[in-house]
Amino acid sequence: MGTAESATVRGMNYASAVSFLDGLANYERQTGYLYDTKNFSMDRMHTLLRDLGEPQKGYPSAVIAGTKGKGSTSAMLASILTAAGHSVGLYTSPHLVEYPERIRIGLDPIPNGEFAELAEAVEPHVNRLAERGEDWRPTAFEAVTAMALLG
C-alpha cells in the first residue's frame, strides 16, 4: 500500500483523500493549543456524526482512553476478538506513516481505495459544517474518526 496508488473511487483517489485531510486543521502536528472545553467542544463531532446518520450507533464498540497503553490495549483487544471469530474494526491515532493505518479491519489497514471512498463520503459533510464558520470546520482527526465510524 503506497501513496502512489491512484485508482479512482467515485471521483476521489487516495492522493486527493490525503489532500482533503491535509487541508484541515491538524492539532496532532501543531503545538501551543490549550485543550479545554472553552477552546474545544464535541459540538462539531456530534453534528458531523448526526449528519452522517449516527454510524457509531450501528455496532457495539469499546473506547479505550488514558495516557499510556491505549494502542497496545486496543491491538490486544482486537486480536482477542478476531481470534474468537468476531469481525473487528480498529481505529487508532495518530498514524506512523500513512492515514489508512488508523482504520483497520482485524489488524490490516483498509485499502487505499476504501480509504478514498470513506473520505469522499465525509467531505461534503465537513464542507457543510465549515459553511457555518471556521470554528465549525472539522479537524483532520474528526474527519478520519468519522471515516472510521462509517467504515
PDB file of C-alpha atoms in Angstrom:
ATOM      1  CA  MET A   1       0.000   0.000   0.000  1.00  0.00           C
ATOM      2  CA  GLY A   2       1.577   3.268  -1.041  1.00  0.00           C
ATOM      3  CA  THR A   3       0.612   6.832  -1.668  1.00  0.00           C
ATOM      4  CA  ALA A   4       1.264   6.307  -5.371  1.00  0.00           C
ATOM      5  CA  GLU A   5      -1.953   4.296  -5.676  1.00  0.00           C
ATOM      6  CA  SER A   6      -4.264   6.289  -7.897  1.00  0.00           C
ATOM      7  CA  ALA A   7      -7.272   4.058  -8.510  1.00  0.00           C
ATOM      8  CA  THR A   8     -10.252   6.396  -8.617  1.00  0.00           C
ATOM      9  CA  VAL A   9     -13.246   5.585  -6.469  1.00  0.00           C
ATOM     10  CA  ARG A  10     -16.303   7.662  -7.429  1.00  0.00           C
ATOM     11  CA  GLY A  11     -14.069  10.633  -8.254  1.00  0.00           C
ATOM     12  CA  MET A  12     -11.745  10.753  -5.225  1.00  0.00           C
ATOM     13  CA  ASN A  13      -8.498   8.797  -5.197  1.00  0.00           C
ATOM     14  CA  TYR A  14      -6.111   8.178  -2.327  1.00  0.00           C
ATOM     15  CA  ALA A  15      -3.956  11.226  -3.103  1.00  0.00           C
ATOM     16  CA  SER A  16      -6.987  13.529  -3.177  1.00  0.00           C
ATOM     17  CA  ALA A  17      -8.280  11.985   0.066  1.00  0.00           C
ATOM     18  CA  VAL A  18      -4.966  12.758   1.767  1.00  0.00           C
ATOM     19  CA  SER A  19      -5.005  16.259   0.272  1.00  0.00           C
ATOM     20  CA  PHE A  20      -8.528  16.812   1.651  1.00  0.00           C
ATOM     21  CA  LEU A  21      -7.427  15.721   5.149  1.00  0.00           C
ATOM     22  CA  ASP A  22      -4.179  17.679   5.000  1.00  0.00           C
ATOM     23  CA  GLY A  23      -6.238  20.793   4.262  1.00  0.00           C
ATOM     24  CA  LEU A  24      -7.975  20.519   7.634  1.00  0.00           C
ATOM     25  CA  ALA A  25      -6.584  21.700  10.957  1.00  0.00           C
ATOM     26  CA  ASN A  26      -4.350  19.034  12.453  1.00  0.00           C
ATOM     27  CA  TYR A  27      -3.750  19.622  16.148  1.00  0.00           C
ATOM     28  CA  GLU A  28      -1.733  16.406  16.294  1.00  0.00           C
ATOM     29  CA  ARG A  29       1.018  18.257  14.392  1.00  0.00           C
ATOM     30  CA  GLN A  30       0.580  21.701  15.939  1.00  0.00           C
ATOM     31  CA  THR A  31       1.522  22.848  19.408  1.00  0.00           C
ATOM     32  CA  GLY A  32       0.502  25.691  21.645  1.00  0.00           C
ATOM     33  CA  TYR A  33      -3.219  24.953  21.822  1.00  0.00           C
ATOM     34  CA  LEU A  34      -4.991  24.874  25.156  1.00  0.00           C
ATOM     35  CA  TYR A  35      -7.141  21.745  25.180  1.00  0.00           C
ATOM     36  CA  ASP A  36     -10.128  22.539  27.351  1.00  0.00           C
ATOM     37  CA  THR A  37     -13.877  22.833  26.976  1.00  0.00           C
ATOM     38  CA  LYS A  38     -13.601  26.595  26.456  1.00  0.00           C
ATOM     39  CA  ASN A  39     -11.499  26.122  23.306  1.00  0.00           C
ATOM     40  CA  PHE A  40     -12.744  22.729  22.140  1.00  0.00           C
ATOM     41  CA  SER A  41     -16.112  21.031  22.404  1.00  0.00           C
ATOM     42  CA  MET A  42     -17.768  17.956  20.972  1.00  0.00           C
ATOM     43  CA  ASP A  43     -20.399  20.022  19.121  1.00  0.00           C
ATOM     44  CA  ARG A  44     -18.692  19.690  15.713  1.00  0.00           C
ATOM     45  CA  MET A  45     -18.219  15.957  16.094  1.00  0.00           C
ATOM     46  CA  HIS A  46     -21.758  15.359  17.334  1.00  0.00           C
ATOM     47  CA  THR A  47     -23.139  17.378  14.418  1.00  0.00           C
ATOM     48  CA  LEU A  48     -20.891  15.631  11.879  1.00  0.00           C
ATOM     49  CA  LEU A  49     -21.938  12.183  13.115  1.00  0.00           C
ATOM     50  CA  ARG A  50     -25.611  13.173  13.180  1.00  0.00           C
ATOM     51  CA  ASP A  51     -25.301  14.420   9.572  1.00  0.00           C
ATOM     52  CA  LEU A  52     -23.720  11.073   8.621  1.00  0.00           C
ATOM     53  CA  GLY A  53     -26.631   9.129  10.158  1.00  0.00           C
ATOM     54  CA  GLU A  54     -25.063   8.296  13.554  1.00  0.00           C
ATOM     55  CA  PRO A  55     -22.867   5.447  12.213  1.00  0.00           C
ATOM     56  CA  GLN A  56     -21.379   4.836  15.679  1.00  0.00           C
ATOM     57  CA  LYS A  57     -24.748   3.527  16.861  1.00  0.00           C
ATOM     58  CA  GLY A  58     -24.751   0.703  14.306  1.00  0.00           C
ATOM     59  CA  TYR A  59     -22.467  -1.715  16.165  1.00  0.00           C
ATOM     60  CA  PRO A  60     -21.055  -2.420  19.620  1.00  0.00           C
ATOM     61  CA  SER A  61     -17.770  -0.724  20.402  1.00  0.00           C
ATOM     62  CA  ALA A  62     -15.166  -0.250  23.086  1.00  0.00           C
ATOM     63  CA  VAL A  63     -13.467   3.072  23.713  1.00  0.00           C
ATOM     64  CA  ILE A  64     -10.049   2.911  25.334  1.00  0.00           C
ATOM     65  CA  ALA A  65      -8.823   6.115  26.962  1.00  0.00           C
ATOM     66  CA  GLY A  66      -5.979   7.164  29.197  1.00  0.00           C
ATOM     67  CA  THR A  67      -2.426   8.403  28.970  1.00  0.00           C
ATOM     68  CA  LYS A  68      -0.421   5.200  28.411  1.00  0.00           C
ATOM     69  CA  GLY A  69      -1.006   1.910  26.586  1.00  0.00           C
ATOM     70  CA  LYS A  70      -4.089   2.723  24.510  1.00  0.00           C
ATOM     71  CA  GLY A  71      -2.608   1.428  21.263  1.00  0.00           C
ATOM     72  CA  SER A  72      -1.315  -1.784  22.808  1.00  0.00           C
ATOM     73  CA  THR A  73      -4.552  -2.418  24.687  1.00  0.00           C
ATOM     74  CA  SER A  74      -6.612  -1.753  21.543  1.00  0.00           C
ATOM     75  CA  ALA A  75      -4.456  -4.080  19.437  1.00  0.00           C
ATOM     76  CA  MET A  76      -4.676  -6.843  22.068  1.00  0.00           C
ATOM     77  CA  LEU A  77      -8.462  -6.485  22.314  1.00  0.00           C
ATOM     78  CA  ALA A  78      -8.787  -6.561  18.508  1.00  0.00           C
ATOM     79  CA  SER A  79      -6.570  -9.673  18.366  1.00  0.00           C
ATOM     80  CA  ILE A  80      -8.587 -11.438  21.057  1.00  0.00           C
ATOM     81  CA  LEU A  81     -11.927 -10.621  19.411  1.00  0.00           C
ATOM     82  CA  THR A  82     -10.627 -11.595  15.953  1.00  0.00           C
ATOM     83  CA  ALA A  83      -9.311 -14.913  17.320  1.00  0.00           C
ATOM     84  CA  ALA A  84     -12.736 -15.509  18.878  1.00  0.00           C
ATOM     85  CA  GLY A  85     -14.296 -15.221  15.404  1.00  0.00           C
ATOM     86  CA  HIS A  86     -15.653 -11.669  15.553  1.00  0.00           C
ATOM     87  CA  SER A  87     -15.384  -9.156  12.727  1.00  0.00           C
ATOM     88  CA  VAL A  88     -13.397  -6.314  14.269  1.00  0.00           C
ATOM     89  CA  GLY A  89     -12.698  -2.771  13.215  1.00  0.00           C
ATOM     90  CA  LEU A  90      -9.875  -0.918  14.937  1.00  0.00           C
ATOM     91  CA  TYR A  91      -9.321   2.830  14.913  1.00  0.00           C
ATOM     92  CA  THR A  92      -6.153   4.294  16.371  1.00  0.00           C
ATOM     93  CA  SER A  93      -4.491   7.675  16.174  1.00  0.00           C
ATOM     94  CA  PRO A  94      -2.091   9.029  15.170  1.00  0.00           C
ATOM     95  CA  HIS A  95      -0.707   7.064  12.245  1.00  0.00           C
ATOM     96  CA  LEU A  96       3.006   6.371  11.868  1.00  0.00           C
ATOM     97  CA  VAL A  97       3.366   6.586   8.086  1.00  0.00           C
ATOM     98  CA  GLU A  98       0.007   6.821   6.278  1.00  0.00           C
ATOM     99  CA  TYR A  99      -3.589   7.641   7.222  1.00  0.00           C
ATOM    100  CA  PRO A 100      -5.040   4.175   6.387  1.00  0.00           C
ATOM    101  CA  GLU A 101      -3.050   2.722   9.311  1.00  0.00           C
ATOM    102  CA  ARG A 102      -5.620   4.357  11.586  1.00  0.00           C
ATOM    103  CA  ILE A 103      -8.552   2.348  10.210  1.00  0.00           C
ATOM    104  CA  ARG A 104      -8.158  -1.402  10.338  1.00  0.00           C
ATOM    105  CA  ILE A 105     -10.308  -4.424   9.693  1.00  0.00           C
ATOM    106  CA  GLY A 106      -8.950  -7.037  12.020  1.00  0.00           C
ATOM    107  CA  LEU A 107      -5.338  -5.927  12.179  1.00  0.00           C
ATOM    108  CA  ASP A 108      -4.983  -4.978   8.490  1.00  0.00           C
ATOM    109  CA  PRO A 109      -5.172  -1.334   7.358  1.00  0.00           C
ATOM    110  CA  ILE A 110      -8.001  -0.656   4.943  1.00  0.00           C
ATOM    111  CA  PRO A 111      -7.008  -0.456   1.270  1.00  0.00           C
ATOM    112  CA  ASN A 112      -6.253   2.988  -0.148  1.00  0.00           C
ATOM    113  CA  GLY A 113      -9.305   2.799  -2.427  1.00  0.00           C
ATOM    114  CA  GLU A 114     -11.627   2.176   0.507  1.00  0.00           C
ATOM    115  CA  PHE A 115      -9.932   4.994   2.405  1.00  0.00           C
ATOM    116  CA  ALA A 116     -10.625   7.314  -0.547  1.00  0.00           C
ATOM    117  CA  GLU A 117     -14.253   6.166  -0.669  1.00  0.00           C
ATOM    118  CA  LEU A 118     -14.723   6.971   3.024  1.00  0.00           C
ATOM    119  CA  ALA A 119     -13.064  10.380   2.616  1.00  0.00           C
ATOM    120  CA  GLU A 120     -15.357  11.162  -0.292  1.00  0.00           C
ATOM    121  CA  ALA A 121     -18.400  10.238   1.811  1.00  0.00           C
ATOM    122  CA  VAL A 122     -17.317  12.525   4.659  1.00  0.00           C
ATOM    123  CA  GLU A 123     -16.043  15.504   2.630  1.00  0.00           C
ATOM    124  CA  PRO A 124     -19.420  17.111   1.767  1.00  0.00           C
ATOM    125  CA  HIS A 125     -20.482  16.943   5.417  1.00  0.00           C
ATOM    126  CA  VAL A 126     -17.217  18.560   6.503  1.00  0.00           C
ATOM    127  CA  ASN A 127     -17.729  21.291   3.914  1.00  0.00           C
ATOM    128  CA  ARG A 128     -21.318  21.919   5.026  1.00  0.00           C
ATOM    129  CA  LEU A 129     -20.198  22.326   8.627  1.00  0.00           C
ATOM    130  CA  ALA A 130     -17.422  24.701   7.546  1.00  0.00           C
ATOM    131  CA  GLU A 131     -20.071  26.931   5.948  1.00  0.00           C
ATOM    132  CA  ARG A 132     -21.225  27.763   9.499  1.00  0.00           C
ATOM    133  CA  GLY A 133     -17.868  29.410  10.166  1.00  0.00           C
ATOM    134  CA  GLU A 134     -14.255  28.443  10.727  1.00  0.00           C
ATOM    135  CA  ASP A 135     -14.960  27.236  14.281  1.00  0.00           C
ATOM    136  CA  TRP A 136     -17.297  24.643  12.764  1.00  0.00           C
ATOM    137  CA  ARG A 137     -14.771  23.228  10.252  1.00  0.00           C
ATOM    138  CA  PRO A 138     -13.949  19.694  11.479  1.00  0.00           C
ATOM    139  CA  THR A 139     -10.310  18.868  12.110  1.00  0.00           C
ATOM    140  CA  ALA A 140      -8.382  16.125  10.329  1.00  0.00           C
ATOM    141  CA  PHE A 141      -8.767  13.959  13.445  1.00  0.00           C
ATOM    142  CA  GLU A 142     -12.542  14.453  13.474  1.00  0.00           C
ATOM    143  CA  ALA A 143     -12.854  13.708   9.747  1.00  0.00           C
ATOM    144  CA  VAL A 144     -10.787  10.492   9.963  1.00  0.00           C
ATOM    145  CA  THR A 145     -12.700   9.430  13.083  1.00  0.00           C
ATOM    146  CA  ALA A 146     -15.968   9.895  11.163  1.00  0.00           C
ATOM    147  CA  MET A 147     -14.497   7.904   8.273  1.00  0.00           C
ATOM    148  CA  ALA A 148     -13.593   5.057  10.630  1.00  0.00           C
ATOM    149  CA  LEU A 149     -17.081   5.032  12.145  1.00  0.00           C
ATOM    150  CA  LEU A 150     -18.605   4.873   8.648  1.00  0.00           C
ATOM    151  CA  GLY A 151     -16.288   2.046   7.601  1.00  0.00           C
TER     152      GLY A 151
END
